[in-house]
Short mmCIF file of C-alpha atoms and ligand atoms in Angstrom, two decimals:
data_model
loop_
_atom_site.label_atom_id
_atom_site.label_comp_id
_atom_site.label_asym_id
_atom_site.label_seq_id
_atom_site.Cartn_x
_atom_site.Cartn_y
_atom_site.Cartn_z
CA UNK A 165 0.00 0.00 0.00
CA UNK A 166 1.31 3.46 -0.92
CA UNK A 167 1.24 5.87 2.02
CA UNK A 168 0.97 9.58 1.46
CA UNK A 169 3.95 10.86 3.47
CA UNK A 170 2.53 14.37 3.72
CA UNK A 171 -0.06 12.89 6.08
CA UNK A 172 2.74 12.11 8.51
CA UNK A 173 4.00 15.68 8.81
CA UNK A 174 3.32 16.92 12.31
CA UNK A 175 3.03 20.56 13.21
CA UNK A 176 5.47 21.31 16.00
CA UNK A 177 3.68 23.99 17.94
CA UNK A 178 5.02 24.98 21.30
CA UNK A 179 1.60 25.14 22.89
CA UNK A 180 -1.75 23.54 22.49
CA UNK A 181 -4.04 26.27 21.02
CA UNK A 182 -6.95 25.21 23.22
CA UNK A 183 -4.77 25.59 26.32
CA UNK A 184 -3.68 29.01 25.05
CA UNK A 185 -7.34 30.02 24.74
CA UNK A 186 -8.20 28.65 28.20
CA UNK A 187 -5.32 30.47 29.86
CA UNK A 188 -6.58 33.84 28.53
CA UNK A 189 -10.17 32.85 29.36
CA UNK A 190 -9.09 32.09 32.95
CA UNK A 191 -7.39 35.48 33.35
CA UNK A 192 -10.36 37.41 31.99
CA UNK A 193 -12.89 35.32 33.95
CA UNK A 194 -11.04 36.14 37.18
CA UNK A 195 -10.88 39.83 36.29
CA UNK A 196 -14.64 40.13 35.74
CA UNK A 197 -15.48 37.82 38.67
CA UNK A 198 -17.24 35.20 36.53
CA UNK A 199 -19.11 32.80 38.80
CA UNK A 200 -18.09 29.17 38.87
CA UNK A 201 -21.13 27.71 37.13
CA UNK A 202 -20.85 30.17 34.22
CA UNK A 203 -17.14 29.42 34.05
CA UNK A 204 -17.79 25.68 33.80
CA UNK A 205 -20.40 26.13 31.08
CA UNK A 206 -18.44 28.60 28.95
CA UNK A 207 -15.05 26.92 28.94
CA UNK A 208 -16.27 23.71 27.28
CA UNK A 209 -17.72 23.38 23.77
CA UNK A 210 -21.44 22.63 23.62
CA UNK A 211 -21.11 20.17 20.75
CA UNK A 212 -18.24 18.23 19.19
CA UNK A 213 -18.80 16.10 16.10
CA UNK A 214 -16.10 13.90 14.55
CA UNK A 215 -16.75 12.11 11.27
CA UNK A 216 -14.80 9.80 9.01
CA UNK A 217 -15.42 10.77 5.41
CA UNK A 218 -14.91 8.11 2.74
CA UNK A 219 -13.97 9.62 -0.62
CA UNK A 220 -13.43 7.83 -3.91
CA UNK A 221 -10.21 9.28 -5.27
CA UNK A 222 -9.48 9.78 -8.96
CA UNK A 223 -7.53 6.49 -9.05
CA UNK A 224 -10.64 4.60 -7.95
CA UNK A 225 -9.36 3.87 -4.43
CA UNK A 226 -11.28 4.97 -1.34
CA UNK A 227 -9.55 7.16 1.22
CA UNK A 228 -11.03 8.09 4.56
CA UNK A 229 -10.58 11.64 5.88
CA UNK A 230 -11.17 12.78 9.44
CA UNK A 231 -13.53 15.75 9.74
CA UNK A 232 -14.58 17.87 12.71
CA UNK A 233 -17.21 20.42 13.60
CA UNK A 234 -17.25 22.03 17.03
CA UNK A 235 -19.97 24.32 18.31
CA UNK A 236 -18.38 26.12 21.22
CA UNK A 237 -21.35 28.22 22.24
CA UNK A 238 -24.63 29.22 20.63
CA UNK A 239 -26.02 31.52 23.33
CA UNK A 240 -25.97 34.68 21.21
CA UNK A 241 -27.32 33.07 18.05
CA UNK A 242 -26.48 30.37 15.50
CA UNK A 243 -22.87 29.25 15.69
CA UNK A 244 -20.62 30.73 13.05
CA UNK A 245 -17.18 29.74 11.92
CA UNK A 246 -15.01 28.64 9.06
CA UNK A 247 -13.97 25.25 7.78
CA UNK A 248 -10.25 24.57 7.47
CA UNK A 249 -8.63 22.04 5.13
CA UNK A 250 -5.12 21.27 6.32
CA UNK A 251 -2.95 18.38 7.43
CA UNK A 252 -2.51 20.20 10.77
CA UNK A 253 -6.21 20.07 11.64
CA UNK A 254 -6.88 18.33 14.96
CA UNK A 255 -9.61 18.43 17.57
CA UNK A 256 -7.84 20.77 19.99
CA UNK A 257 -7.15 23.27 17.21
CA UNK A 258 -10.80 23.19 16.09
CA UNK A 259 -11.99 23.56 19.71
CA UNK A 260 -9.78 26.62 20.18
CA UNK A 261 -10.86 28.17 16.89
CA UNK A 262 -14.53 27.57 17.78
CA UNK A 263 -14.14 29.27 21.15
CA UNK A 264 -12.34 32.20 19.54
CA UNK A 265 -15.35 32.59 17.23
CA UNK A 266 -17.67 32.81 20.25
CA UNK A 267 -15.56 35.57 21.78
CA UNK A 268 -15.04 37.30 18.43
CA UNK A 269 -18.75 37.52 17.60
CA UNK A 270 -19.46 38.82 21.10
CA UNK A 271 -16.68 41.44 20.90
CA UNK A 272 -18.01 42.94 17.67
CA UNK A 273 -21.62 42.59 18.80
CA UNK A 274 -23.09 40.36 16.10
CA UNK A 275 -25.84 37.86 16.99
CA UNK A 276 -23.86 34.68 16.54
CA UNK A 277 -22.26 32.02 18.65
CA UNK A 278 -18.99 30.35 17.80
CA UNK A 279 -18.20 27.22 15.83
CA UNK A 280 -15.45 25.86 13.65
CA UNK A 281 -14.82 22.91 11.39
CA UNK A 282 -11.95 21.22 9.70
CA UNK A 283 -10.89 18.28 7.63
CA UNK A 284 -7.45 16.75 7.95
CA UNK A 285 -6.38 16.75 4.32
CA UNK A 286 -3.89 18.36 1.96
CA UNK A 287 -6.11 20.27 -0.48
CA UNK A 288 -3.16 21.21 -2.72
CA UNK A 289 -2.52 17.56 -3.51
CA UNK A 290 -6.16 16.83 -4.40
CA UNK A 291 -7.98 17.32 -7.69
CA UNK A 292 -11.05 19.53 -7.97
CA UNK A 293 -13.24 16.44 -8.28
CA UNK A 294 -11.76 14.88 -5.14
CA UNK A 295 -12.25 18.13 -3.21
CA UNK A 296 -15.85 18.36 -4.39
CA UNK A 297 -16.62 14.77 -3.31
CA UNK A 298 -14.91 15.38 0.05
CA UNK A 299 -16.82 18.62 0.66
CA UNK A 300 -20.20 17.19 -0.34
CA UNK A 301 -19.74 14.07 1.83
CA UNK A 302 -18.67 16.20 4.80
CA UNK A 303 -21.83 18.30 4.30
CA UNK A 304 -23.98 15.13 4.19
CA UNK A 305 -22.44 13.92 7.45
CA UNK A 306 -22.91 17.36 9.06
CA UNK A 307 -26.47 17.80 7.80
CA UNK A 308 -27.88 17.71 11.33
CA UNK A 309 -25.34 20.25 12.53
CA UNK A 310 -25.46 22.88 9.76
CA UNK A 311 -28.39 25.20 9.12
CA UNK A 312 -29.02 28.93 8.58
CA UNK A 313 -30.53 29.14 12.08
CA UNK A 314 -28.20 26.57 13.66
CA UNK A 315 -24.63 26.57 12.46
CA UNK A 316 -23.26 28.54 9.52
CA UNK A 317 -19.89 27.60 8.01
CA UNK A 318 -17.55 29.92 6.10
CA UNK A 319 -14.14 29.61 4.44
CA UNK A 320 -10.93 29.34 6.42
CA UNK A 321 -7.41 28.20 5.52
CA UNK A 322 -7.49 25.89 2.52
CA UNK A 323 -11.11 26.58 1.62
CA UNK A 324 -12.75 29.35 -0.38
CA UNK A 325 -15.77 30.29 -2.44
CA UNK A 326 -15.90 27.04 -4.40
CA UNK A 327 -16.16 24.87 -1.28
CA UNK A 328 -18.89 27.16 0.06
CA UNK A 329 -20.81 26.82 -3.21
CA UNK A 330 -20.61 22.99 -2.92
CA UNK A 331 -21.78 23.07 0.71
CA UNK A 332 -24.68 25.36 -0.16
CA UNK A 333 -25.68 23.14 -3.10
CA UNK A 334 -25.43 19.88 -1.14
CA UNK A 335 -27.34 21.25 1.84
CA UNK A 336 -30.00 22.73 -0.48
CA UNK A 337 -30.37 19.37 -2.23
CA UNK A 338 -30.97 17.65 1.11
CA UNK A 339 -33.64 20.10 2.29
CA UNK A 340 -35.26 20.42 -1.13
CA UNK A 341 -34.90 24.14 -1.78
CA UNK A 342 -32.13 26.67 -2.19
CA UNK A 343 -30.66 27.85 1.11
CA UNK A 344 -27.95 30.44 0.46
CA UNK A 345 -27.86 31.55 4.13
CA UNK A 346 -26.46 28.17 5.25
CA UNK A 347 -22.93 29.32 4.43
CA UNK A 348 -21.16 32.64 3.95
CA UNK A 349 -18.16 33.48 1.83
CA UNK A 350 -20.05 32.34 -1.27
CA UNK A 351 -19.33 33.60 -4.78
CA UNK A 352 -21.20 36.87 -5.47
CA UNK A 353 -23.44 35.27 -8.13
CA UNK A 354 -24.60 32.71 -5.55
CA UNK A 355 -25.55 35.29 -2.93
CA UNK A 356 -22.15 36.29 -1.61
CA UNK A 357 -21.68 39.81 -0.31
CA UNK A 358 -19.70 42.52 -1.97
CA UNK A 359 -16.71 43.34 0.22
CA UNK A 360 -16.48 39.88 1.87
CA UNK A 361 -13.16 38.96 0.23
CA UNK A 362 -11.53 42.16 1.52
CA UNK A 363 -13.36 42.19 4.87
CA UNK A 364 -10.78 40.63 7.18
CA UNK A 365 -7.83 42.55 5.76
CA UNK A 366 -9.87 45.72 5.86
CA UNK A 367 -10.69 45.11 9.52
CA UNK A 368 -6.97 44.59 10.19
CA UNK A 369 -6.28 47.95 8.55
CA UNK A 370 -9.04 49.71 10.53
CA UNK A 371 -7.77 48.18 13.81
CA UNK A 372 -4.21 49.20 12.96
CA UNK A 373 -5.32 52.77 12.39
CA UNK A 374 -7.25 52.83 15.68
CA UNK A 375 -4.30 51.37 17.62
CA UNK A 376 -1.72 53.68 16.02
CA UNK A 377 -4.01 56.57 16.98
CA UNK A 378 -3.90 55.50 20.64
CA UNK A 379 -0.11 55.20 20.44
CA UNK A 380 0.14 58.65 18.88
CA UNK A 381 1.89 57.27 15.79
CA UNK A 382 1.01 58.44 12.29
CA UNK A 383 0.46 55.67 9.71
CA UNK A 384 2.25 57.78 7.14
CA UNK A 385 5.94 57.00 7.39
CA UNK A 386 5.39 53.95 9.61
CA UNK A 387 6.57 50.53 8.50
CA UNK A 388 5.06 47.07 8.62
CA UNK A 389 5.85 43.39 8.07
CA UNK A 390 3.12 40.93 7.18
CA UNK A 391 3.45 37.18 7.69
CA UNK A 392 1.21 35.14 5.39
CA UNK A 393 0.14 36.35 1.97
CA UNK A 394 -3.22 34.65 1.53
CA UNK A 395 -6.58 36.35 1.82
CA UNK A 396 -5.89 38.14 5.10
CA UNK A 397 -2.18 38.94 4.74
CA UNK A 398 -2.19 40.19 1.17
CA UNK A 399 -5.21 42.44 1.59
CA UNK A 400 -3.90 43.76 4.91
CA UNK A 401 -0.57 44.60 3.23
CA UNK A 402 -2.27 46.32 0.31
CA UNK A 403 -4.60 48.39 2.51
CA UNK A 404 -1.88 49.31 5.02
CA UNK A 405 0.23 50.56 2.10
CA UNK A 406 -2.74 52.66 0.98
CA UNK A 407 -2.76 54.22 4.48
CA UNK A 408 0.83 55.34 4.00
CA UNK A 409 2.69 52.52 5.77
CA UNK A 410 5.76 51.18 4.05
CA UNK A 411 5.54 47.38 3.66
CA UNK A 412 9.05 46.15 4.42
CA UNK A 413 8.38 42.42 4.30
CA UNK A 414 5.81 39.84 3.27
CA UNK A 415 5.88 36.05 3.38
CA UNK A 416 4.09 32.85 2.64
CA UNK A 417 4.84 29.16 2.88
CA UNK A 418 7.70 29.65 0.34
CA UNK A 419 9.59 31.99 2.71
CA UNK A 420 9.77 35.71 3.44
CA UNK A 421 10.80 38.64 1.24
CA UNK A 422 12.35 41.77 2.70
CA UNK A 423 13.03 45.15 1.12
CA UNK A 424 14.23 47.95 3.43
CA UNK A 425 12.98 50.51 0.87
CA UNK A 426 9.51 49.02 0.87
CA UNK A 427 7.89 46.62 -1.55
CA UNK A 428 4.82 47.00 -3.72
CA UNK A 429 2.04 44.87 -2.21
CA UNK A 430 -0.23 45.12 -5.25
CA UNK A 431 2.57 44.00 -7.53
CA UNK A 432 3.28 41.09 -5.18
CA UNK A 433 -0.41 40.08 -5.28
CA UNK A 434 -0.33 40.12 -9.09
CA UNK A 435 2.86 38.02 -8.99
CA UNK A 436 1.30 35.49 -6.59
CA UNK A 437 -1.85 35.24 -8.69
CA UNK A 438 0.14 34.53 -11.83
CA UNK A 439 2.38 32.04 -9.99
CA UNK A 440 0.03 29.31 -8.77
CA UNK A 441 -0.90 31.27 -5.66
CA UNK A 442 2.59 31.45 -4.13
CA UNK A 443 5.35 34.05 -3.77
CA UNK A 444 8.01 31.46 -4.69
CA UNK A 445 10.57 33.21 -6.90
CA UNK A 446 9.32 36.72 -6.04
CA UNK A 447 12.08 39.23 -6.77
CA UNK A 448 10.70 42.32 -5.01
CA UNK A 449 12.78 41.67 -1.90
CA UNK A 450 15.68 39.75 -0.45
CA UNK A 451 14.78 36.25 0.74
CA UNK A 452 14.68 35.83 4.52
CA UNK A 453 12.93 33.30 6.74
CA UNK A 454 9.46 33.58 8.20
CA UNK A 455 11.04 33.77 11.67
CA UNK A 456 13.35 36.61 10.63
CA UNK A 457 10.35 38.52 9.32
CA UNK A 458 8.74 38.38 12.76
CA UNK A 459 11.81 39.94 14.34
CA UNK A 460 12.22 42.89 11.95
CA UNK A 461 12.43 46.41 13.31
CA UNK A 462 9.04 47.67 12.09
CA UNK A 463 6.27 49.79 13.56
CA UNK A 464 3.55 47.21 12.91
CA UNK A 465 3.79 43.44 12.70
CA UNK A 466 0.81 41.59 11.19
CA UNK A 467 0.97 37.82 11.68
CA UNK A 468 -1.60 36.58 9.16
CA UNK A 469 -0.65 32.97 8.51
CA UNK A 470 -1.37 30.53 11.31
CA UNK A 471 -1.25 29.79 15.04
CA UNK A 472 1.71 29.85 17.38
CA UNK A 473 4.14 31.98 15.41
CA UNK A 474 5.12 34.26 18.28
CA UNK A 475 6.02 32.12 21.26
CA UNK A 476 8.15 32.38 24.41
CA UNK A 477 11.03 31.29 22.18
CA UNK A 478 11.08 34.43 19.98
CA UNK A 479 8.91 36.98 21.86
CA UNK A 480 11.88 38.67 23.50
CA UNK A 481 13.32 39.46 20.04
CA UNK A 482 10.15 41.05 18.62
CA UNK A 483 10.84 44.73 17.87
CA UNK A 484 7.50 45.97 16.52
CA UNK A 485 5.65 48.60 18.53
CA UNK A 486 2.29 47.16 17.58
CA UNK A 487 1.16 43.64 16.69
CA UNK A 488 -2.15 43.31 14.88
CA UNK A 489 -3.25 39.68 14.77
CA UNK A 490 -4.68 38.92 11.35
CA UNK A 491 -4.39 35.16 11.98
CA UNK A 492 -6.22 33.30 14.71
CA UNK A 493 -3.98 32.47 17.65
CA UNK A 494 -0.61 33.61 16.20
CA UNK A 495 0.70 34.50 19.68
CA UNK A 496 0.95 31.78 22.29
CA UNK A 497 -0.26 32.56 25.81
CA UNK A 498 3.27 32.30 27.20
CA UNK A 499 4.48 34.98 24.76
CA UNK A 500 1.82 37.46 25.94
CA UNK A 501 3.56 38.26 29.23
CA UNK A 502 6.91 38.84 27.52
CA UNK A 503 5.38 41.16 24.90
CA UNK A 504 3.34 43.01 27.52
CA UNK A 505 6.48 43.59 29.59
CA UNK A 506 8.23 44.95 26.53
CA UNK A 507 5.36 47.45 26.15
CA UNK A 508 4.25 46.13 22.77
CA UNK A 509 0.59 46.78 22.08
CA UNK A 510 -1.27 43.76 20.67
CA UNK A 511 -4.61 44.05 18.94
CA UNK A 512 -5.80 40.49 19.60
CA UNK A 513 -7.15 38.14 16.94
CA UNK A 514 -10.67 38.13 18.37
CA UNK A 515 -10.83 41.85 17.66
CA UNK A 516 -8.35 42.46 14.82
CA UNK A 517 -9.59 39.83 12.38
CA UNK A 518 -13.30 40.15 13.22
CA UNK A 519 -13.98 42.14 10.03
CA UNK A 520 -14.41 38.80 8.22
CA UNK A 521 -17.17 37.44 10.41
CA UNK A 522 -18.81 40.87 10.51
CA UNK A 523 -19.22 40.91 6.73
CA UNK A 524 -20.20 37.23 6.83
CA UNK A 525 -23.03 38.35 9.10
CA UNK A 526 -23.92 41.05 6.56
CA UNK A 527 -23.96 38.36 3.84
CA UNK A 528 -26.35 36.23 5.92
CA UNK A 529 -28.58 39.27 6.56
CA UNK A 530 -28.65 40.08 2.83
CA UNK A 531 -29.46 36.44 1.97
CA UNK A 532 -32.37 36.44 4.37
CA UNK A 533 -33.62 39.82 3.13
CA UNK A 534 -33.13 38.87 -0.50
CA UNK A 535 -31.79 42.38 -0.94
CA UNK A 536 -28.16 43.19 -1.62
CA UNK A 537 -26.10 46.12 -0.45
CA UNK A 538 -23.55 48.18 -2.32
CA UNK A 539 -19.87 47.65 -1.55
CA UNK A 540 -19.76 51.15 -0.12
CA UNK A 541 -22.54 50.32 2.38
CA UNK A 542 -20.79 47.08 3.41
CA UNK A 543 -17.50 48.87 4.03
CA UNK A 544 -19.10 51.77 5.87
CA UNK A 545 -21.03 49.47 8.22
CA UNK A 546 -18.12 47.07 8.75
CA UNK A 547 -15.70 49.92 9.49
CA UNK A 548 -18.14 51.31 12.03
CA UNK A 549 -18.45 47.92 13.75
CA UNK A 550 -14.66 47.54 13.91
CA UNK A 551 -14.05 51.05 15.25
CA UNK A 552 -16.77 50.71 17.90
CA UNK A 553 -15.43 47.31 18.98
CA UNK A 554 -11.89 48.66 19.24
CA UNK A 555 -13.05 51.56 21.42
CA UNK A 556 -15.05 49.28 23.74
CA UNK A 557 -12.08 46.93 24.16
CA UNK A 558 -9.71 49.85 24.69
CA UNK A 559 -12.04 51.30 27.35
CA UNK A 560 -12.21 47.88 29.08
CA UNK A 561 -8.41 47.67 29.09
CA UNK A 562 -8.36 50.96 30.99
CA UNK A 563 -11.17 49.90 33.33
CA UNK A 564 -9.50 46.60 34.23
CA UNK A 565 -5.93 47.82 33.79
CA UNK A 566 -5.07 44.94 31.50
CA UNK A 567 -3.91 44.20 27.96
CA UNK A 568 -6.22 44.63 24.98
CA UNK A 569 -6.34 40.84 24.68
CA UNK A 570 -7.62 40.19 28.18
CA UNK A 571 -9.93 43.19 27.83
CA UNK A 572 -11.41 41.71 24.64
CA UNK A 573 -11.99 38.37 26.38
CA UNK A 574 -13.53 40.23 29.34
CA UNK A 575 -15.97 42.15 27.11
CA UNK A 576 -16.93 38.95 25.28
CA UNK A 577 -17.23 36.63 28.28
CA UNK A 578 -19.34 39.17 30.16
CA UNK A 579 -21.77 39.39 27.25
CA UNK A 580 -22.06 35.63 26.68
CA UNK A 581 -22.41 35.00 30.44
CA UNK A 582 -25.14 37.63 30.72
CA UNK A 583 -27.12 35.90 27.97
CA UNK A 584 -26.43 32.56 29.64
CA UNK A 585 -28.01 33.88 32.84
CA UNK A 586 -31.03 35.32 31.02
CA UNK A 587 -31.65 32.20 28.96
CA UNK A 588 -30.78 29.55 31.51
CA UNK A 589 -28.37 26.73 30.94
CA UNK A 590 -29.81 25.12 27.82
CA UNK A 591 -27.82 27.35 25.49
CA UNK A 592 -28.69 26.12 22.00
P1 LIG B 209 -5.05 31.59 3.24
O1 LIG B 209 -5.05 30.11 3.06
O2 LIG B 209 -5.68 32.46 2.22
O3 LIG B 209 -3.53 32.12 3.44
C1 LIG B 209 -2.65 31.60 4.37
C2 LIG B 209 -1.29 32.18 4.05
O4 LIG B 209 -0.36 31.78 5.06
C3 LIG B 209 -0.70 31.70 2.73
O5 LIG B 209 0.05 32.75 2.17
C4 LIG B 209 0.23 30.56 3.16
O6 LIG B 209 1.27 30.35 2.21
C5 LIG B 209 0.75 31.13 4.44
N1 LIG B 209 1.25 30.12 5.37
C6 LIG B 209 0.66 28.97 5.74
N2 LIG B 209 1.46 28.32 6.60
C7 LIG B 209 2.55 29.10 6.77
C8 LIG B 209 3.73 28.99 7.52
N3 LIG B 209 3.95 27.94 8.28
N4 LIG B 209 4.62 30.00 7.47
C9 LIG B 209 4.40 31.08 6.69
N5 LIG B 209 3.32 31.25 5.94
C10 LIG B 209 2.41 30.25 5.98
O7 LIG B 209 -5.68 31.82 4.69
P2 LIG B 209 -6.35 33.14 5.25
O8 LIG B 209 -7.82 33.06 5.00
O9 LIG B 209 -5.59 34.32 4.81
O10 LIG B 209 -6.16 32.90 6.81
C11 LIG B 209 -4.95 33.21 7.47
C12 LIG B 209 -5.21 33.27 8.96
O11 LIG B 209 -6.24 34.24 9.21
C13 LIG B 209 -5.72 32.00 9.60
O12 LIG B 209 -5.26 31.93 10.93
C14 LIG B 209 -7.23 32.18 9.61
O13 LIG B 209 -7.88 31.38 10.60
C15 LIG B 209 -7.30 33.65 9.92
N6 LIG B 209 -8.57 34.31 9.56
C16 LIG B 209 -9.02 34.32 8.28
C17 LIG B 209 -10.19 35.00 7.98
C18 LIG B 209 -10.69 35.12 6.57
O14 LIG B 209 -11.69 35.83 6.35
N7 LIG B 209 -10.05 34.52 5.58
C19 LIG B 209 -10.91 35.63 8.99
C20 LIG B 209 -10.43 35.61 10.29
C21 LIG B 209 -9.25 34.95 10.55
#
């Protein structure tokens, strides 16, 4: 039997992402005086579903993929969260990502709970047909979990509009009529929202502006480095450049590219798009490593690739004045204390990258209304949500005398716990 070796690659993260989430949750819960029963309810996911998905591959053989969907909490509304296709997917990662979605939706004040899904697979090594069969079978197995009023998936790493279109189609087939609101991040012609593709990067830019304002630093003449050049990283880089920041470095899985005079983010996007989606061979900057990028002397560092990039191992060497977390969980809990001591401001993931779920919510609203907004309206409303959320988290950080991260958790946990008390313990 031929074994796909890529399946055996293990991600060496220094910390378990779920433990990282719990350690912040614990700090914030203590700060707001969360009572023990609310603590016990909110720390654990409400629902965890694990499925084995048989897929007939192009060579006629059947492979079985492990798939997950976790609903962390559905107190505020249907659970919302992306689906990730990656060899690194595991239950603890999905549990952490689901909990972050709960806190994220609460921080920005949208009526959703938190969920997340994932399939352990290497999408780049699969054909379009194999990916379609995998996605449809996963949807069949999750039919009782998904639903526009229950649990609403979206894209995450390794998935995009095409997967969402397949999920929408498969779910619609099973219920017998078209249900666009069952997923967000759909192609525009299928009921997607204008502005959704840019939403997360735009939220990163808006958060960066708000944070620089508090630090008394002008964006014009500031510098930034962006790790990850997918949806979030590339759009963040482009929009930060439009705000007057000089982009000194960008990176993706092929490595990092550094230019002390600044590089052209739009040109790099065009290069990536003409080069199979990667920066491999990009000549706009000198090649450095992803770790070196994190340690550059820049005003703003935007980790926008994956979890656990800034850890206790490299935190001491981080020189940025501001970290804006485009990715989910890029900073491990043990790195927080080191960065806080160094006086580095961190706009945490559950605030900084919440522009994506905000516009996903707008997409769902538009689907249910059957009436679509202009791009200008989407941006205006999303920017307002992001600015308001930043100010409420900033105010909480002053009230509790804590970091923006713990303040964001405090704001979110308070809200979800309040609803918990009003509703009772049933939750879903
Ligand atoms: P993506 O798949 O579009 O891009 C990921 C990028 O990171 C790619 O450039 C990839 O090459 C790079 N990358 C992956 N592993 C890497 C590594 N080990 N070192 C360096 N680069 C690496 O994904 P995305 O949608 O941009 O998501 C990135 C992060 O942002 C994830 O943590 C995701 O959960 C989070 N996020 C995404 C959204 C969204 O709307 N897309 C919203 C909120 C949060």
